[in-house]
Short mmCIF file of C-alpha atoms in Angstrom, two decimals:
data_model
loop_
_atom_site.label_atom_id
_atom_site.label_comp_id
_atom_site.label_asym_id
_atom_site.label_seq_id
_atom_site.Cartn_x
_atom_site.Cartn_y
_atom_site.Cartn_z
CA MET A 21 23.59 -13.88 2.24
CA GLN A 22 20.77 -14.72 4.62
CA ARG A 23 22.47 -13.12 7.63
CA PHE A 24 22.87 -9.87 5.70
CA ILE A 25 19.20 -9.97 4.72
CA ASP A 26 18.28 -10.44 8.38
CA LYS A 27 20.51 -7.52 9.44
CA PHE A 28 18.95 -5.31 6.77
CA LEU A 29 15.39 -6.21 7.78
CA ARG A 30 16.16 -5.51 11.44
CA PHE A 31 17.48 -2.12 10.36
CA LEU A 32 14.23 -1.40 8.53
CA GLU A 33 12.16 -2.47 11.52
CA ILE A 34 14.13 -0.75 14.29
CA GLU A 35 15.69 2.29 12.64
CA LYS A 36 13.15 3.03 9.91
CA ASN A 37 9.98 1.82 11.68
CA TYR A 38 8.78 0.07 8.52
CA SER A 39 5.51 -1.86 8.80
CA ALA A 40 5.44 -5.64 9.05
CA HIS A 41 3.80 -5.79 5.62
CA THR A 42 6.59 -3.75 3.99
CA ILE A 43 9.31 -5.79 5.70
CA LEU A 44 7.68 -9.01 4.48
CA ASN A 45 7.76 -7.71 0.89
CA TYR A 46 11.44 -6.80 1.25
CA ARG A 47 12.19 -10.26 2.62
CA LEU A 48 10.42 -12.00 -0.25
CA ASP A 49 12.20 -9.86 -2.85
CA LEU A 50 15.64 -10.37 -1.33
CA GLU A 51 15.20 -14.09 -0.74
CA GLY A 52 13.94 -14.42 -4.30
CA PHE A 53 17.14 -12.76 -5.51
CA SER A 54 19.28 -14.96 -3.24
CA ASN A 55 17.52 -18.08 -4.50
CA PHE A 56 18.09 -16.98 -8.09
CA LEU A 57 21.83 -16.67 -7.44
CA LYS A 58 21.96 -20.15 -5.90
CA TYR A 59 19.95 -21.66 -8.72
CA SER A 60 21.96 -19.97 -11.48
CA ARG A 61 25.14 -21.60 -10.17
CA LEU A 62 23.67 -25.00 -11.13
CA GLY A 63 23.41 -24.16 -14.83
CA SER A 64 23.13 -21.46 -17.43
CA VAL A 65 20.37 -18.99 -16.70
CA ARG A 66 19.80 -18.51 -20.42
CA ASN A 67 19.52 -22.24 -21.17
CA ASN A 68 17.93 -23.23 -17.88
CA PRO A 69 16.04 -20.21 -16.56
CA PRO A 70 14.86 -20.13 -12.94
CA LYS A 71 11.24 -20.93 -12.26
CA ALA A 72 8.82 -18.08 -11.69
CA ASP A 73 8.26 -18.92 -8.03
CA ILE A 74 12.01 -18.82 -7.34
CA VAL A 75 12.51 -15.48 -9.03
CA SER A 76 9.47 -13.58 -7.88
CA LYS A 77 8.17 -15.16 -4.67
CA GLY A 78 11.36 -16.18 -2.90
CA GLU A 79 10.30 -19.77 -2.39
CA ILE A 80 13.00 -22.35 -1.81
CA SER A 81 13.64 -24.93 -4.52
CA ASN A 82 14.08 -28.59 -3.59
CA ARG A 83 16.65 -29.08 -6.32
CA ALA A 84 19.81 -30.85 -5.19
CA GLY A 85 22.60 -28.56 -4.11
CA TYR A 86 20.30 -25.60 -3.72
CA ASP A 87 21.33 -24.92 -0.12
CA GLU A 88 24.78 -23.71 -1.13
CA ALA A 89 25.66 -20.33 0.39
CA VAL A 90 25.90 -17.17 -1.70
CA ASP A 91 29.09 -15.13 -1.31
CA ILE A 92 27.88 -11.54 -1.03
CA GLU A 93 31.21 -10.16 -2.25
CA LYS A 94 30.95 -12.04 -5.54
CA ILE A 95 27.70 -10.36 -6.53
CA ASP A 96 28.45 -7.90 -9.31
CA TYR A 97 26.67 -5.76 -11.87
CA LEU A 98 26.38 -8.67 -14.32
CA SER A 99 24.71 -10.82 -11.64
CA LEU A 100 22.07 -8.14 -11.19
CA ARG A 101 21.58 -7.76 -14.94
CA ARG A 102 21.04 -11.51 -15.30
CA TYR A 103 18.49 -11.36 -12.50
CA LEU A 104 16.59 -8.54 -14.23
CA ALA A 105 16.66 -10.51 -17.49
CA ALA A 106 15.13 -13.50 -15.70
CA LEU A 107 12.40 -11.28 -14.23
CA LYS A 108 11.55 -9.90 -17.66
CA GLU A 109 11.31 -13.41 -19.08
CA LYS A 110 8.53 -14.08 -16.57
CA ASN A 111 6.49 -11.20 -18.03
CA LEU A 112 6.24 -9.45 -14.67
CA LYS A 113 4.74 -5.97 -14.65
CA SER A 114 7.15 -3.05 -14.94
CA ARG A 115 6.01 -1.75 -11.56
CA THR A 116 6.85 -5.11 -9.92
CA ILE A 117 10.32 -5.22 -11.46
CA ALA A 118 10.94 -1.57 -10.52
CA ARG A 119 10.03 -2.38 -6.91
CA LYS A 120 12.50 -5.26 -6.83
CA VAL A 121 15.25 -3.06 -8.29
CA SER A 122 14.53 -0.41 -5.66
CA CYS A 123 14.72 -3.07 -2.95
CA LEU A 124 18.13 -4.26 -4.19
CA LYS A 125 19.48 -0.73 -4.42
CA THR A 126 18.44 0.00 -0.84
CA PHE A 127 19.86 -3.34 0.34
CA PHE A 128 23.31 -2.88 -1.22
CA LYS A 129 23.47 0.75 -0.16
CA PHE A 130 22.93 -0.44 3.42
CA LEU A 131 25.68 -3.07 3.09
CA VAL A 132 28.19 -0.48 1.82
CA ARG A 133 27.29 2.04 4.50
CA GLU A 134 27.67 -0.57 7.24
CA GLY A 135 31.05 -1.67 5.87
CA TYR A 136 30.03 -5.15 4.73
CA LEU A 137 30.85 -4.27 1.11
CA LYS A 138 33.41 -1.90 -0.40
CA ASP A 139 31.59 -1.27 -3.67
CA ASN A 140 27.90 -1.08 -4.51
CA PRO A 141 27.13 -3.41 -7.47
CA ALA A 142 23.62 -1.97 -7.84
CA ILE A 143 24.61 1.67 -8.22
CA LEU A 144 24.41 1.59 -12.03
CA VAL A 145 21.41 -0.74 -12.29
CA LEU A 146 18.35 0.91 -13.79
CA GLY A 147 14.86 -0.44 -13.48
CA PRO A 148 12.17 -0.25 -16.16
CA LYS A 149 10.27 2.95 -16.76
CA VAL A 150 6.98 2.87 -14.88
CA ASP A 151 3.98 4.66 -16.29
CA LYS A 152 2.15 6.79 -13.75
CA ASN A 153 -1.49 5.77 -13.80
CA LEU A 154 -4.12 8.15 -12.48
CA PRO A 155 -5.72 6.91 -9.27
CA ASN A 156 -9.09 5.23 -9.64
CA PHE A 157 -11.78 7.24 -7.85
CA LEU A 158 -15.55 7.36 -7.53
CA SER A 159 -17.83 10.25 -8.32
CA GLU A 160 -19.47 11.98 -5.37
CA GLU A 161 -22.78 10.40 -6.40
CA ASP A 162 -21.29 6.88 -6.40
CA VAL A 163 -19.75 7.49 -2.98
CA VAL A 164 -23.15 8.47 -1.57
CA ARG A 165 -24.83 5.41 -3.09
CA LEU A 166 -22.15 3.14 -1.65
CA ILE A 167 -22.37 4.67 1.83
CA GLU A 168 -26.17 4.37 1.87
CA ALA A 169 -26.25 0.81 0.52
CA PRO A 170 -25.96 -1.07 3.88
CA GLN A 171 -29.10 -1.75 5.90
CA ARG A 172 -29.69 0.46 8.91
CA ASP A 173 -31.61 -2.03 11.07
CA THR A 174 -28.82 -4.58 11.68
CA VAL A 175 -25.54 -4.42 13.57
CA LEU A 176 -23.49 -5.43 10.55
CA GLY A 177 -25.35 -2.98 8.32
CA LEU A 178 -24.63 -0.13 10.71
CA ARG A 179 -21.03 -1.26 10.96
CA ASP A 180 -20.61 -1.34 7.18
CA ARG A 181 -22.08 2.14 6.83
CA ALA A 182 -19.82 3.44 9.61
CA ILE A 183 -16.77 1.89 7.89
CA PHE A 184 -17.64 3.53 4.55
CA GLU A 185 -18.38 6.87 6.19
CA THR A 186 -15.06 6.77 8.07
CA LEU A 187 -13.00 5.82 5.02
CA TYR A 188 -14.48 8.63 2.93
CA SER A 189 -14.58 11.20 5.73
CA THR A 190 -10.93 10.76 6.69
CA GLY A 191 -9.13 9.32 3.66
CA ILE A 192 -7.22 6.93 5.91
CA ARG A 193 -5.60 3.73 4.67
CA ILE A 194 -7.28 0.41 5.33
CA GLY A 195 -4.53 -0.57 7.79
CA GLU A 196 -5.14 2.64 9.71
CA LEU A 197 -8.89 1.96 9.75
CA VAL A 198 -8.74 -1.56 11.17
CA SER A 199 -6.26 -0.48 13.87
CA LEU A 200 -8.61 2.18 15.23
CA ASN A 201 -9.84 1.75 18.78
CA LYS A 202 -12.91 3.29 20.38
CA ASP A 203 -10.70 5.71 22.29
CA SER A 204 -8.91 6.75 19.09
CA LEU A 205 -11.76 9.16 18.42
CA ASP A 206 -12.56 12.37 20.25
CA TYR A 207 -16.27 12.69 19.57
CA ILE A 208 -16.47 16.24 20.91
CA SER A 209 -13.69 17.79 18.84
CA GLY A 210 -14.28 15.50 15.86
CA MET A 211 -10.66 14.35 15.68
CA ALA A 212 -9.08 10.92 15.47
CA LYS A 213 -5.57 9.69 16.20
CA VAL A 214 -4.30 7.21 13.62
CA GLN A 215 -1.04 5.36 13.22
CA GLY A 216 0.24 5.56 9.65
CA LYS A 217 3.24 4.19 7.79
CA GLY A 218 6.43 3.97 9.80
CA LYS A 219 4.29 3.89 12.96
CA LYS A 220 3.90 7.66 12.72
CA GLU A 221 0.88 9.03 14.53
CA ARG A 222 -1.17 11.95 13.25
CA LEU A 223 -4.43 13.68 14.10
CA ILE A 224 -7.10 13.94 11.45
CA PRO A 225 -10.59 15.47 11.39
CA VAL A 226 -13.62 13.19 11.23
CA GLY A 227 -16.83 14.49 9.67
CA GLU A 228 -20.09 14.75 11.62
CA ARG A 229 -21.82 12.14 9.47
CA ALA A 230 -19.05 9.63 10.11
CA ILE A 231 -19.17 10.29 13.86
CA GLU A 232 -22.95 9.88 13.84
CA ALA A 233 -22.66 6.57 11.95
CA ILE A 234 -20.02 5.32 14.42
CA ARG A 235 -22.19 6.29 17.40
CA LYS A 236 -25.19 4.40 16.01
CA TYR A 237 -23.06 1.33 15.42
CA LEU A 238 -21.46 1.38 18.88
CA ASN A 239 -24.81 1.95 20.59
CA ILE A 240 -26.30 -1.22 19.12
CA ARG A 241 -23.33 -3.60 19.16
CA GLN A 242 -22.82 -5.73 22.26
CA SER A 243 -19.12 -6.00 22.98
CA ASP A 244 -16.57 -4.57 25.38
CA SER A 245 -13.77 -4.89 22.81
CA LYS A 246 -11.55 -1.83 22.55
CA ALA A 247 -11.48 -2.22 18.76
CA LEU A 248 -13.67 0.25 16.90
CA PHE A 249 -14.84 -2.12 14.16
CA LEU A 250 -15.54 -5.83 14.76
CA ASN A 251 -16.32 -8.71 12.44
CA ASP A 252 -19.28 -11.07 12.81
CA ARG A 253 -17.32 -13.08 15.41
CA ARG A 254 -16.96 -9.93 17.56
CA VAL A 255 -13.20 -9.62 17.15
CA ARG A 256 -11.30 -6.82 15.43
CA ILE A 257 -12.06 -6.78 11.72
CA THR A 258 -9.11 -7.32 9.38
CA ALA A 259 -8.17 -5.56 6.15
CA ARG A 260 -9.28 -8.66 4.28
CA GLY A 261 -12.61 -8.50 6.08
CA VAL A 262 -13.16 -4.89 5.02
CA ARG A 263 -12.41 -5.80 1.40
CA PHE A 264 -14.95 -8.62 1.61
CA VAL A 265 -17.55 -6.26 3.05
CA LEU A 266 -16.98 -3.73 0.29
CA LYS A 267 -17.24 -6.37 -2.42
CA LYS A 268 -20.79 -7.17 -1.32
CA TYR A 269 -22.03 -3.70 -2.24
CA ILE A 270 -20.03 -2.85 -5.35
CA ASN A 271 -22.32 -4.38 -7.98
CA ALA A 272 -25.34 -2.64 -6.52
CA VAL A 273 -23.97 0.89 -6.62
CA SER A 274 -21.37 1.24 -9.38
CA GLN A 275 -20.41 -0.15 -12.77
CA LYS A 276 -16.74 0.03 -11.78
CA GLN A 277 -15.43 -3.35 -10.66
CA ASN A 278 -11.91 -2.42 -9.54
CA ILE A 279 -13.10 -0.68 -6.37
CA SER A 280 -11.13 -1.27 -3.19
CA PRO A 281 -11.01 0.38 0.24
CA HIS A 282 -8.16 2.50 -1.14
CA THR A 283 -10.60 3.89 -3.71
CA PHE A 284 -12.20 5.84 -0.85
CA ARG A 285 -8.80 7.43 -0.18
CA HIS A 286 -8.40 8.37 -3.84
CA SER A 287 -11.94 9.77 -3.92
CA PHE A 288 -11.37 11.70 -0.68
CA ALA A 289 -8.30 13.47 -2.06
CA THR A 290 -9.76 14.06 -5.52
CA HIS A 291 -13.00 15.57 -4.22
CA LEU A 292 -11.15 17.86 -1.79
CA LEU A 293 -8.93 19.22 -4.56
CA ASN A 294 -11.85 19.56 -6.96
CA ARG A 295 -13.62 21.70 -4.35
CA GLY A 296 -10.65 24.01 -3.90
CA ALA A 297 -8.56 22.48 -1.09
CA ASP A 298 -4.85 23.32 -1.30
CA LEU A 299 -2.32 20.60 -1.98
CA ARG A 300 -0.39 21.08 1.28
CA SER A 301 -3.51 20.56 3.39
CA VAL A 302 -4.42 17.41 1.48
CA GLN A 303 -0.85 16.18 2.01
CA GLU A 304 -1.24 16.57 5.77
CA LEU A 305 -4.64 14.86 5.77
CA LEU A 306 -3.32 11.88 3.81
CA GLY A 307 -0.17 11.60 5.91
CA HIS A 308 2.19 11.79 2.94
CA ALA A 309 5.83 12.48 3.78
CA ASN A 310 6.50 14.06 0.37
CA LEU A 311 4.35 16.50 -1.55
CA SER A 312 5.23 14.70 -4.78
CA THR A 313 3.20 11.71 -3.58
CA THR A 314 0.13 13.91 -3.16
CA GLN A 315 0.54 15.46 -6.60
CA ILE A 316 -0.87 12.38 -8.29
CA TYR A 317 -4.26 13.63 -7.08
CA THR A 318 -4.01 16.93 -8.92
CA HIS A 319 -5.82 15.39 -11.87
CA LEU A 320 -9.27 16.89 -12.25
CA THR A 321 -12.48 15.55 -13.73
CA THR A 322 -13.35 16.59 -17.27
CA GLU A 323 -16.27 18.64 -15.98
CA ARG A 324 -14.04 20.55 -13.55
CA LEU A 325 -11.42 21.24 -16.22
CA LYS A 326 -14.05 22.53 -18.63
CA ALA A 327 -15.60 24.76 -15.96
CA VAL A 328 -12.20 26.30 -15.12
CA TYR A 329 -11.47 26.79 -18.82
CA ASP A 330 -14.82 28.43 -19.54
CA LYS A 331 -14.40 30.79 -16.60
CA ALA A 332 -10.75 31.77 -17.15
CA HIS A 333 -10.18 31.80 -20.92
CA SER A 334 -11.06 35.00 -22.75
CA ARG A 335 -12.06 33.15 -25.94
CA ALA A 336 -13.90 30.27 -24.30
#
């Protein structure tokens, strides 16, 4: 089983250009499934259910006999159904279970296509229905308060403001932000080159206020590092570091507690659409491969909906 997992992950890395983070999640899901199959051979799943860490995190059990190999050809539809039943017993979220089902479907489809299996045991497996939640976003007023919260007379304050300005100005993902270098930006044309999912590069516009904030930060910081944003140790800031920075300012500017760097991306897309931007343009700016992904942002605020209704309806 493990050699097939390794072949599949190499395929994702080389052929599909998946990110290291995505490949790690696939590995954990598949090894969790493999460990479940090994464990279930030692006793009844119903009477002796696998532990949560075995099922969901892919960690190896120290139980005797657990290193027995799994015969990939003996995995059938019932094996997958037992696995899903074990996941549900752990009260995992529907979205988590759906992701694991999608991972298994992709894995077995790969094995059939490459000739390692004749039949796909996952072809009839259905995951749980996942409710589509509207993205969490900030109002334009909250965005302004958050951007202006950092101090302007310190290096870290200027850096924090530049990070917030860049996130909101461009709508880029946190991974794209922390990978930016100083030469990623063209300060004259106001464009930046970012590397998105699947290592795909794209050019995006950067607003004047974001460029001004970046200039002020770079002018005062003392480092020859090629990285655009540095932490307090003068090395490239990480995604975790940006989340920590953001957390410092949340309580001061907004009553919402579930704010993350991705909230800037949601706010960016929502505000553009609320101000009349077309969906295709927003798709290009966000770097979405499919328009359906961008359509989650077509929700509008109550005020915007009421304004459109009052203007367009003859009996409003």
